[in-house]
Amino acid sequence: TMDGAVGGTPAYMAPEQARGEPVDERSDIYALSVLLHELLTLEHYLDGAKSLGEILRGVNETDAPLAVFVKSPHQAAVPMDLTWFVQKGLHKDPEKRYQSIDEMIHRLQRRAEGEVPIQCHMTFTKSMVGMTLRFFDGHPMLSMAVAMLVAMTAVGGVMAGVAGGAGG
């Protein structure tokens, strides 16, 4: 294509591509993120746009909704950490997107290992639970000791309640 020419599937174009500006790997990351968002939510974020002009305006001006808030009777809710993962790739500013596919893959690998970046109250909770589980996986004897202590405390509380009820 010629410099300044617009080419591609409009609904999946990065904003800079829709404006006829130079594109790079981050433009492809945007298109991939649109596709991921669509797969997770079962709808394209610009589904209401009918004309080419509406689609190009939407690409430049309309932010995709957070995937966790897009409800579908055919799809489970999207986990919040995966929502944030996709949202970063959908940023209108290429500087704020993932800078490479390798960066995206690394982030997904960390997610698979249970590492969740804290970006809201939901990801904070998921991160803390994951960190706790990884700690106990790495320290099985300590895990057993804590479990026994909790069980003994619970049994002791029940026994104290029974003893208190029998004497009153």
Short mmCIF file of N, CA and C in Angstrom, two decimals:
data_model
loop_
_atom_site.label_atom_id
_atom_site.label_comp_id
_atom_site.label_asym_id
_atom_site.label_seq_id
_atom_site.Cartn_x
_atom_site.Cartn_y
_atom_site.Cartn_z
N THR A 1 0.84 -1.20 0.00
CA THR A 1 0.00 0.00 0.00
C THR A 1 0.87 1.24 0.00
N MET A 2 0.28 2.36 -0.37
CA MET A 2 1.01 3.63 -0.40
C MET A 2 0.99 4.26 0.99
N ASP A 3 2.00 5.09 1.29
CA ASP A 3 2.00 5.80 2.55
C ASP A 3 0.72 6.61 2.67
N GLY A 4 0.11 6.54 3.85
CA GLY A 4 -1.12 7.29 4.09
C GLY A 4 -2.36 6.55 3.65
N ALA A 5 -2.21 5.45 2.92
CA ALA A 5 -3.37 4.68 2.49
C ALA A 5 -3.84 3.81 3.66
N VAL A 6 -5.15 3.62 3.74
CA VAL A 6 -5.72 2.80 4.80
C VAL A 6 -6.07 1.45 4.21
N GLY A 7 -5.56 0.38 4.82
CA GLY A 7 -5.86 -0.96 4.35
C GLY A 7 -6.05 -1.88 5.53
N GLY A 8 -6.99 -2.79 5.44
CA GLY A 8 -7.24 -3.74 6.52
C GLY A 8 -8.73 -3.86 6.77
N THR A 9 -9.08 -4.69 7.73
CA THR A 9 -10.47 -4.87 8.12
C THR A 9 -10.81 -3.78 9.12
N PRO A 10 -11.67 -2.84 8.76
CA PRO A 10 -11.90 -1.65 9.58
C PRO A 10 -12.21 -1.90 11.05
N ALA A 11 -13.04 -2.88 11.35
CA ALA A 11 -13.44 -3.11 12.74
C ALA A 11 -12.29 -3.64 13.61
N TYR A 12 -11.20 -4.08 12.99
CA TYR A 12 -10.07 -4.62 13.74
C TYR A 12 -8.82 -3.74 13.61
N MET A 13 -8.96 -2.61 12.97
CA MET A 13 -7.82 -1.70 12.79
C MET A 13 -7.48 -0.98 14.08
N ALA A 14 -6.20 -0.75 14.26
CA ALA A 14 -5.75 0.11 15.35
C ALA A 14 -6.09 1.56 14.97
N PRO A 15 -6.31 2.42 15.95
CA PRO A 15 -6.64 3.81 15.65
C PRO A 15 -5.65 4.48 14.70
N GLU A 16 -4.35 4.24 14.91
CA GLU A 16 -3.35 4.88 14.05
C GLU A 16 -3.47 4.37 12.62
N GLN A 17 -3.83 3.11 12.46
CA GLN A 17 -4.01 2.55 11.13
C GLN A 17 -5.25 3.16 10.45
N ALA A 18 -6.32 3.33 11.22
CA ALA A 18 -7.54 3.91 10.68
C ALA A 18 -7.32 5.36 10.24
N ARG A 19 -6.35 6.03 10.87
CA ARG A 19 -6.04 7.42 10.50
C ARG A 19 -5.02 7.50 9.37
N GLY A 20 -4.54 6.36 8.90
CA GLY A 20 -3.56 6.34 7.81
C GLY A 20 -2.16 6.66 8.27
N GLU A 21 -1.88 6.52 9.57
CA GLU A 21 -0.56 6.78 10.12
C GLU A 21 0.29 5.52 10.04
N PRO A 22 1.59 5.63 10.26
CA PRO A 22 2.45 4.44 10.24
C PRO A 22 2.02 3.41 11.28
N VAL A 23 2.17 2.15 10.92
CA VAL A 23 1.79 1.07 11.82
C VAL A 23 3.02 0.23 12.16
N ASP A 24 2.93 -0.51 13.26
CA ASP A 24 4.01 -1.40 13.67
C ASP A 24 3.38 -2.57 14.44
N GLU A 25 4.19 -3.32 15.15
CA GLU A 25 3.72 -4.50 15.87
C GLU A 25 2.59 -4.15 16.85
N ARG A 26 2.63 -2.95 17.41
CA ARG A 26 1.59 -2.55 18.36
C ARG A 26 0.23 -2.42 17.69
N SER A 27 0.22 -2.12 16.40
CA SER A 27 -1.05 -2.07 15.66
C SER A 27 -1.64 -3.47 15.55
N ASP A 28 -0.78 -4.45 15.32
CA ASP A 28 -1.23 -5.84 15.27
C ASP A 28 -1.70 -6.30 16.66
N ILE A 29 -1.05 -5.82 17.69
CA ILE A 29 -1.44 -6.15 19.06
C ILE A 29 -2.85 -5.62 19.33
N TYR A 30 -3.14 -4.42 18.82
CA TYR A 30 -4.49 -3.87 18.98
C TYR A 30 -5.50 -4.79 18.30
N ALA A 31 -5.23 -5.18 17.06
CA ALA A 31 -6.14 -6.05 16.31
C ALA A 31 -6.33 -7.39 17.02
N LEU A 32 -5.25 -7.96 17.53
CA LEU A 32 -5.33 -9.21 18.27
C LEU A 32 -6.17 -9.03 19.53
N SER A 33 -6.01 -7.92 20.20
CA SER A 33 -6.75 -7.66 21.43
C SER A 33 -8.24 -7.47 21.14
N VAL A 34 -8.57 -6.85 20.01
CA VAL A 34 -9.99 -6.74 19.61
C VAL A 34 -10.56 -8.15 19.44
N LEU A 35 -9.80 -9.02 18.78
CA LEU A 35 -10.25 -10.38 18.56
C LEU A 35 -10.39 -11.13 19.90
N LEU A 36 -9.43 -10.99 20.79
CA LEU A 36 -9.51 -11.64 22.11
C LEU A 36 -10.73 -11.14 22.89
N HIS A 37 -10.96 -9.83 22.85
CA HIS A 37 -12.12 -9.25 23.52
C HIS A 37 -13.40 -9.85 22.94
N GLU A 38 -13.44 -9.97 21.64
CA GLU A 38 -14.62 -10.53 20.98
C GLU A 38 -14.82 -12.00 21.36
N LEU A 39 -13.75 -12.77 21.42
CA LEU A 39 -13.85 -14.18 21.80
C LEU A 39 -14.31 -14.34 23.24
N LEU A 40 -13.85 -13.47 24.12
CA LEU A 40 -14.21 -13.56 25.53
C LEU A 40 -15.64 -13.10 25.81
N THR A 41 -16.11 -12.13 25.03
CA THR A 41 -17.44 -11.54 25.30
C THR A 41 -18.51 -12.01 24.31
N LEU A 42 -18.09 -12.64 23.24
CA LEU A 42 -18.97 -13.11 22.17
C LEU A 42 -19.65 -11.96 21.43
N GLU A 43 -19.04 -10.80 21.48
CA GLU A 43 -19.52 -9.69 20.65
C GLU A 43 -18.39 -8.71 20.39
N HIS A 44 -18.45 -8.06 19.24
CA HIS A 44 -17.45 -7.05 18.90
C HIS A 44 -17.87 -5.75 19.57
N TYR A 45 -16.92 -5.02 20.09
CA TYR A 45 -17.26 -3.81 20.83
C TYR A 45 -17.86 -2.72 19.94
N LEU A 46 -17.76 -2.85 18.63
CA LEU A 46 -18.36 -1.88 17.71
C LEU A 46 -19.56 -2.47 16.95
N ASP A 47 -20.20 -3.50 17.52
CA ASP A 47 -21.31 -4.15 16.83
C ASP A 47 -22.41 -3.20 16.36
N GLY A 48 -22.64 -2.12 17.07
CA GLY A 48 -23.70 -1.18 16.68
C GLY A 48 -23.35 -0.31 15.49
N ALA A 49 -22.09 -0.22 15.14
CA ALA A 49 -21.66 0.64 14.02
C ALA A 49 -21.99 -0.06 12.71
N LYS A 50 -22.67 0.65 11.82
CA LYS A 50 -23.12 0.05 10.56
C LYS A 50 -22.30 0.51 9.35
N SER A 51 -22.00 1.77 9.29
CA SER A 51 -21.30 2.29 8.11
C SER A 51 -19.79 2.31 8.36
N LEU A 52 -19.02 2.40 7.29
CA LEU A 52 -17.57 2.50 7.41
C LEU A 52 -17.18 3.71 8.25
N GLY A 53 -17.85 4.83 8.04
CA GLY A 53 -17.55 6.03 8.82
C GLY A 53 -17.79 5.82 10.31
N GLU A 54 -18.89 5.14 10.67
CA GLU A 54 -19.18 4.86 12.08
C GLU A 54 -18.12 3.93 12.68
N ILE A 55 -17.71 2.94 11.90
CA ILE A 55 -16.69 2.01 12.39
C ILE A 55 -15.36 2.73 12.62
N LEU A 56 -14.92 3.52 11.66
CA LEU A 56 -13.64 4.23 11.81
C LEU A 56 -13.70 5.25 12.95
N ARG A 57 -14.84 5.91 13.10
CA ARG A 57 -15.00 6.85 14.23
C ARG A 57 -14.94 6.06 15.55
N GLY A 58 -15.60 4.90 15.57
CA GLY A 58 -15.58 4.07 16.77
C GLY A 58 -14.19 3.58 17.11
N VAL A 59 -13.44 3.16 16.10
CA VAL A 59 -12.07 2.71 16.33
C VAL A 59 -11.25 3.81 17.00
N ASN A 60 -11.47 5.04 16.59
CA ASN A 60 -10.70 6.17 17.14
C ASN A 60 -11.25 6.72 18.44
N GLU A 61 -12.54 6.58 18.69
CA GLU A 61 -13.16 7.29 19.82
C GLU A 61 -13.82 6.40 20.86
N THR A 62 -14.22 5.19 20.51
CA THR A 62 -14.98 4.35 21.44
C THR A 62 -14.07 3.33 22.10
N ASP A 63 -14.06 3.35 23.42
CA ASP A 63 -13.29 2.35 24.17
C ASP A 63 -14.14 1.10 24.32
N ALA A 64 -13.50 -0.04 24.18
CA ALA A 64 -14.20 -1.31 24.41
C ALA A 64 -14.58 -1.38 25.88
N PRO A 65 -15.78 -1.88 26.19
CA PRO A 65 -16.13 -2.04 27.60
C PRO A 65 -15.25 -3.10 28.25
N LEU A 66 -15.08 -3.00 29.55
CA LEU A 66 -14.33 -4.03 30.26
C LEU A 66 -15.04 -5.37 30.05
N ALA A 67 -14.31 -6.35 29.62
CA ALA A 67 -14.90 -7.65 29.26
C ALA A 67 -15.69 -8.26 30.41
N VAL A 68 -15.26 -8.04 31.65
CA VAL A 68 -15.95 -8.61 32.80
C VAL A 68 -17.39 -8.12 32.90
N PHE A 69 -17.69 -6.94 32.33
CA PHE A 69 -19.04 -6.38 32.43
C PHE A 69 -19.92 -6.69 31.23
N VAL A 70 -19.38 -7.39 30.24
CA VAL A 70 -20.17 -7.77 29.07
C VAL A 70 -20.75 -9.15 29.37
N LYS A 71 -22.05 -9.21 29.53
CA LYS A 71 -22.71 -10.46 29.93
C LYS A 71 -23.23 -11.20 28.70
N SER A 72 -23.10 -12.51 28.74
CA SER A 72 -23.61 -13.36 27.68
C SER A 72 -24.17 -14.63 28.31
N PRO A 73 -25.35 -15.07 27.85
CA PRO A 73 -25.90 -16.32 28.38
C PRO A 73 -25.11 -17.54 27.91
N HIS A 74 -24.22 -17.33 26.96
CA HIS A 74 -23.46 -18.44 26.38
C HIS A 74 -22.01 -18.48 26.83
N GLN A 75 -21.64 -17.60 27.75
CA GLN A 75 -20.23 -17.50 28.14
C GLN A 75 -20.15 -17.18 29.63
N ALA A 76 -19.24 -17.82 30.32
CA ALA A 76 -19.00 -17.49 31.73
C ALA A 76 -18.41 -16.09 31.82
N ALA A 77 -18.52 -15.49 32.99
CA ALA A 77 -17.94 -14.16 33.20
C ALA A 77 -16.43 -14.22 32.97
N VAL A 78 -15.90 -13.17 32.40
CA VAL A 78 -14.46 -13.09 32.12
C VAL A 78 -13.75 -12.70 33.42
N PRO A 79 -12.71 -13.43 33.81
CA PRO A 79 -11.97 -13.06 35.02
C PRO A 79 -11.39 -11.65 34.90
N MET A 80 -11.38 -10.95 36.03
CA MET A 80 -10.94 -9.56 36.02
C MET A 80 -9.50 -9.41 35.55
N ASP A 81 -8.61 -10.32 35.93
CA ASP A 81 -7.22 -10.18 35.49
C ASP A 81 -7.09 -10.37 33.98
N LEU A 82 -7.91 -11.23 33.40
CA LEU A 82 -7.90 -11.41 31.95
C LEU A 82 -8.52 -10.18 31.26
N THR A 83 -9.51 -9.59 31.92
CA THR A 83 -10.11 -8.35 31.41
C THR A 83 -9.05 -7.26 31.28
N TRP A 84 -8.25 -7.09 32.33
CA TRP A 84 -7.20 -6.05 32.30
C TRP A 84 -6.13 -6.39 31.27
N PHE A 85 -5.83 -7.68 31.12
CA PHE A 85 -4.85 -8.11 30.12
C PHE A 85 -5.29 -7.64 28.73
N VAL A 86 -6.53 -7.91 28.38
CA VAL A 86 -7.04 -7.53 27.06
C VAL A 86 -7.16 -6.01 26.95
N GLN A 87 -7.58 -5.36 28.01
CA GLN A 87 -7.78 -3.90 27.97
C GLN A 87 -6.49 -3.16 27.64
N LYS A 88 -5.38 -3.66 28.16
CA LYS A 88 -4.10 -3.00 27.86
C LYS A 88 -3.80 -3.06 26.37
N GLY A 89 -4.09 -4.19 25.74
CA GLY A 89 -3.86 -4.32 24.31
C GLY A 89 -4.80 -3.45 23.47
N LEU A 90 -5.92 -3.03 24.06
CA LEU A 90 -6.91 -2.22 23.36
C LEU A 90 -6.72 -0.72 23.56
N HIS A 91 -5.65 -0.34 24.22
CA HIS A 91 -5.44 1.09 24.48
C HIS A 91 -5.31 1.85 23.16
N LYS A 92 -5.95 2.99 23.09
CA LYS A 92 -5.92 3.79 21.85
C LYS A 92 -4.52 4.34 21.57
N ASP A 93 -3.75 4.57 22.61
CA ASP A 93 -2.39 5.10 22.47
C ASP A 93 -1.41 3.92 22.37
N PRO A 94 -0.72 3.77 21.23
CA PRO A 94 0.20 2.63 21.07
C PRO A 94 1.28 2.56 22.15
N GLU A 95 1.67 3.70 22.71
CA GLU A 95 2.70 3.71 23.76
C GLU A 95 2.22 3.03 25.03
N LYS A 96 0.90 2.96 25.23
CA LYS A 96 0.34 2.38 26.45
C LYS A 96 -0.12 0.93 26.25
N ARG A 97 0.02 0.42 25.05
CA ARG A 97 -0.30 -0.98 24.76
C ARG A 97 0.91 -1.85 25.10
N TYR A 98 0.73 -3.16 24.95
CA TYR A 98 1.90 -4.04 25.00
C TYR A 98 2.80 -3.60 23.86
N GLN A 99 4.09 -3.63 24.08
CA GLN A 99 5.03 -3.18 23.06
C GLN A 99 5.47 -4.31 22.14
N SER A 100 5.14 -5.55 22.51
CA SER A 100 5.49 -6.69 21.66
C SER A 100 4.60 -7.88 22.01
N ILE A 101 4.52 -8.80 21.09
CA ILE A 101 3.80 -10.05 21.34
C ILE A 101 4.51 -10.82 22.45
N ASP A 102 5.83 -10.75 22.49
CA ASP A 102 6.58 -11.42 23.55
C ASP A 102 6.15 -10.92 24.93
N GLU A 103 5.89 -9.62 25.04
CA GLU A 103 5.44 -9.05 26.31
C GLU A 103 4.07 -9.63 26.69
N MET A 104 3.19 -9.78 25.70
CA MET A 104 1.87 -10.38 25.96
C MET A 104 2.02 -11.84 26.40
N ILE A 105 2.85 -12.59 25.71
CA ILE A 105 3.06 -14.00 26.04
C ILE A 105 3.64 -14.13 27.44
N HIS A 106 4.61 -13.29 27.77
CA HIS A 106 5.21 -13.32 29.11
C HIS A 106 4.14 -13.06 30.17
N ARG A 107 3.27 -12.08 29.91
CA ARG A 107 2.22 -11.75 30.86
C ARG A 107 1.27 -12.94 31.04
N LEU A 108 0.92 -13.62 29.94
CA LEU A 108 0.04 -14.80 30.04
C LEU A 108 0.73 -15.95 30.77
N GLN A 109 2.04 -16.11 30.55
CA GLN A 109 2.78 -17.16 31.27
C GLN A 109 2.79 -16.89 32.76
N ARG A 110 2.98 -15.63 33.13
CA ARG A 110 2.95 -15.27 34.56
C ARG A 110 1.56 -15.54 35.13
N ARG A 111 0.50 -15.25 34.34
CA ARG A 111 -0.87 -15.52 34.79
C ARG A 111 -1.06 -17.01 35.01
N ALA A 112 -0.54 -17.84 34.10
CA ALA A 112 -0.66 -19.29 34.22
C ALA A 112 0.06 -19.80 35.47
N GLU A 113 1.09 -19.09 35.91
CA GLU A 113 1.84 -19.44 37.12
C GLU A 113 1.18 -18.87 38.37
N GLY A 114 0.07 -18.15 38.19
CA GLY A 114 -0.67 -17.61 39.32
C GLY A 114 -0.30 -16.20 39.71
N GLU A 115 0.57 -15.56 38.97
CA GLU A 115 0.95 -14.18 39.28
C GLU A 115 -0.04 -13.23 38.62
N VAL A 116 -0.72 -12.45 39.44
CA VAL A 116 -1.73 -11.53 38.96
C VAL A 116 -1.34 -10.12 39.36
N PRO A 117 -1.15 -9.23 38.39
CA PRO A 117 -0.84 -7.84 38.77
C PRO A 117 -2.06 -7.19 39.42
N ILE A 118 -1.82 -6.40 40.43
CA ILE A 118 -2.91 -5.75 41.16
C ILE A 118 -3.34 -4.49 40.41
N GLN A 119 -4.60 -4.52 39.93
CA GLN A 119 -5.13 -3.39 39.16
C GLN A 119 -6.48 -2.92 39.68
N CYS A 120 -7.09 -3.68 40.60
CA CYS A 120 -8.36 -3.30 41.20
C CYS A 120 -8.57 -4.20 42.42
N HIS A 121 -9.69 -4.04 43.11
CA HIS A 121 -9.93 -4.85 44.31
C HIS A 121 -10.03 -6.34 43.99
N MET A 122 -10.56 -6.69 42.83
CA MET A 122 -10.68 -8.10 42.45
C MET A 122 -9.31 -8.72 42.19
N THR A 123 -8.45 -8.00 41.47
CA THR A 123 -7.13 -8.56 41.18
C THR A 123 -6.25 -8.55 42.44
N PHE A 124 -6.52 -7.62 43.37
CA PHE A 124 -5.81 -7.63 44.66
C PHE A 124 -6.13 -8.93 45.39
N THR A 125 -7.43 -9.26 45.48
CA THR A 125 -7.85 -10.48 46.16
C THR A 125 -7.27 -11.71 45.49
N LYS A 126 -7.36 -11.77 44.17
CA LYS A 126 -6.85 -12.93 43.44
C LYS A 126 -5.34 -13.06 43.61
N SER A 127 -4.64 -11.95 43.63
CA SER A 127 -3.20 -11.96 43.81
C SER A 127 -2.82 -12.47 45.20
N MET A 128 -3.53 -12.00 46.22
CA MET A 128 -3.22 -12.41 47.60
C MET A 128 -3.52 -13.90 47.80
N VAL A 129 -4.65 -14.38 47.28
CA VAL A 129 -4.98 -15.80 47.39
C VAL A 129 -3.93 -16.64 46.67
N GLY A 130 -3.56 -16.22 45.45
CA GLY A 130 -2.55 -16.95 44.70
C GLY A 130 -1.21 -16.98 45.41
N MET A 131 -0.83 -15.85 46.00
CA MET A 131 0.45 -15.78 46.72
C MET A 131 0.42 -16.72 47.93
N THR A 132 -0.71 -16.75 48.62
CA THR A 132 -0.85 -17.62 49.79
C THR A 132 -0.76 -19.09 49.38
N LEU A 133 -1.47 -19.45 48.31
CA LEU A 133 -1.45 -20.84 47.84
C LEU A 133 -0.04 -21.25 47.39
N ARG A 134 0.65 -20.35 46.69
CA ARG A 134 2.02 -20.68 46.26
C ARG A 134 2.94 -20.84 47.47
N PHE A 135 2.73 -20.02 48.52
CA PHE A 135 3.54 -20.14 49.73
C PHE A 135 3.33 -21.51 50.37
N PHE A 136 2.07 -21.90 50.52
CA PHE A 136 1.79 -23.18 51.15
C PHE A 136 2.25 -24.35 50.29
N ASP A 137 2.19 -24.21 48.95
CA ASP A 137 2.73 -25.26 48.08
C ASP A 137 4.22 -25.43 48.30
N GLY A 138 4.90 -24.34 48.56
CA GLY A 138 6.36 -24.38 48.76
C GLY A 138 6.76 -24.78 50.16
N HIS A 139 5.81 -24.80 51.09
CA HIS A 139 6.10 -25.12 52.49
C HIS A 139 5.06 -26.11 53.02
N PRO A 140 5.09 -27.36 52.56
CA PRO A 140 4.04 -28.31 52.93
C PRO A 140 3.99 -28.64 54.42
N MET A 141 5.13 -28.69 55.08
CA MET A 141 5.13 -29.00 56.52
C MET A 141 4.48 -27.86 57.30
N LEU A 142 4.80 -26.65 56.94
CA LEU A 142 4.18 -25.50 57.59
C LEU A 142 2.67 -25.51 57.34
N SER A 143 2.28 -25.87 56.12
CA SER A 143 0.85 -25.94 55.78
C SER A 143 0.13 -26.92 56.70
N MET A 144 0.74 -28.10 56.91
CA MET A 144 0.13 -29.10 57.79
C MET A 144 0.05 -28.59 59.22
N ALA A 145 1.09 -27.92 59.68
CA ALA A 145 1.10 -27.40 61.05
C ALA A 145 0.01 -26.35 61.23
N VAL A 146 -0.15 -25.47 60.27
CA VAL A 146 -1.19 -24.44 60.35
C VAL A 146 -2.57 -25.09 60.33
N ALA A 147 -2.77 -26.08 59.45
CA ALA A 147 -4.05 -26.78 59.37
C ALA A 147 -4.38 -27.46 60.70
N MET A 148 -3.37 -28.09 61.31
CA MET A 148 -3.60 -28.76 62.60
C MET A 148 -3.92 -27.75 63.68
N LEU A 149 -3.23 -26.63 63.69
CA LEU A 149 -3.49 -25.59 64.68
C LEU A 149 -4.91 -25.04 64.54
N VAL A 150 -5.34 -24.80 63.31
CA VAL A 150 -6.70 -24.32 63.07
C VAL A 150 -7.71 -25.35 63.53
N ALA A 151 -7.48 -26.63 63.21
CA ALA A 151 -8.40 -27.69 63.61
C ALA A 151 -8.47 -27.81 65.13
N MET A 152 -7.32 -27.75 65.80
CA MET A 152 -7.30 -27.86 67.26
C MET A 152 -8.01 -26.68 67.90
N THR A 153 -7.83 -25.50 67.33
CA THR A 153 -8.51 -24.31 67.86
C THR A 153 -10.02 -24.44 67.69
N ALA A 154 -10.45 -24.94 66.55
CA ALA A 154 -11.88 -25.13 66.30
C ALA A 154 -12.46 -26.17 67.25
N VAL A 155 -11.78 -27.29 67.42
CA VAL A 155 -12.25 -28.34 68.32
C VAL A 155 -12.28 -27.81 69.75
N GLY A 156 -11.27 -27.06 70.13
CA GLY A 156 -11.23 -26.47 71.47
C GLY A 156 -12.40 -25.53 71.69
N GLY A 157 -12.74 -24.76 70.70
CA GLY A 157 -13.87 -23.83 70.81
C GLY A 157 -15.18 -24.57 70.95
N VAL A 158 -15.35 -25.65 70.21
CA VAL A 158 -16.57 -26.47 70.29
C VAL A 158 -16.66 -27.11 71.67
N MET A 159 -15.54 -27.66 72.13
CA MET A 159 -15.53 -28.32 73.44
C MET A 159 -15.82 -27.33 74.55
N ALA A 160 -15.30 -26.12 74.46
CA ALA A 160 -15.57 -25.11 75.48
C ALA A 160 -17.05 -24.74 75.47
N GLY A 161 -17.63 -24.67 74.28
CA GLY A 161 -19.06 -24.38 74.18
C GLY A 161 -19.91 -25.47 74.77
N VAL A 162 -19.52 -26.73 74.54
CA VAL A 162 -20.25 -27.87 75.07
C VAL A 162 -20.11 -27.89 76.60
N ALA A 163 -18.92 -27.66 77.09
CA ALA A 163 -18.68 -27.67 78.54
C ALA A 163 -19.44 -26.52 79.20
N GLY A 164 -19.45 -25.38 78.55
CA GLY A 164 -20.16 -24.23 79.11
C GLY A 164 -21.66 -24.44 79.13
N GLY A 165 -22.17 -25.14 78.10
CA GLY A 165 -23.61 -25.41 78.03
C GLY A 165 -24.04 -26.47 79.03
N ALA A 166 -23.15 -27.42 79.36
CA ALA A 166 -23.49 -28.50 80.28
C ALA A 166 -23.50 -28.01 81.71
N GLY A 167 -22.70 -27.01 82.02
CA GLY A 167 -22.58 -26.54 83.40
C GLY A 167 -23.62 -25.48 83.73
N GLY A 168 -24.34 -24.94 82.74
CA GLY A 168 -25.22 -23.81 83.01
C GLY A 168 -26.58 -24.22 83.16
#
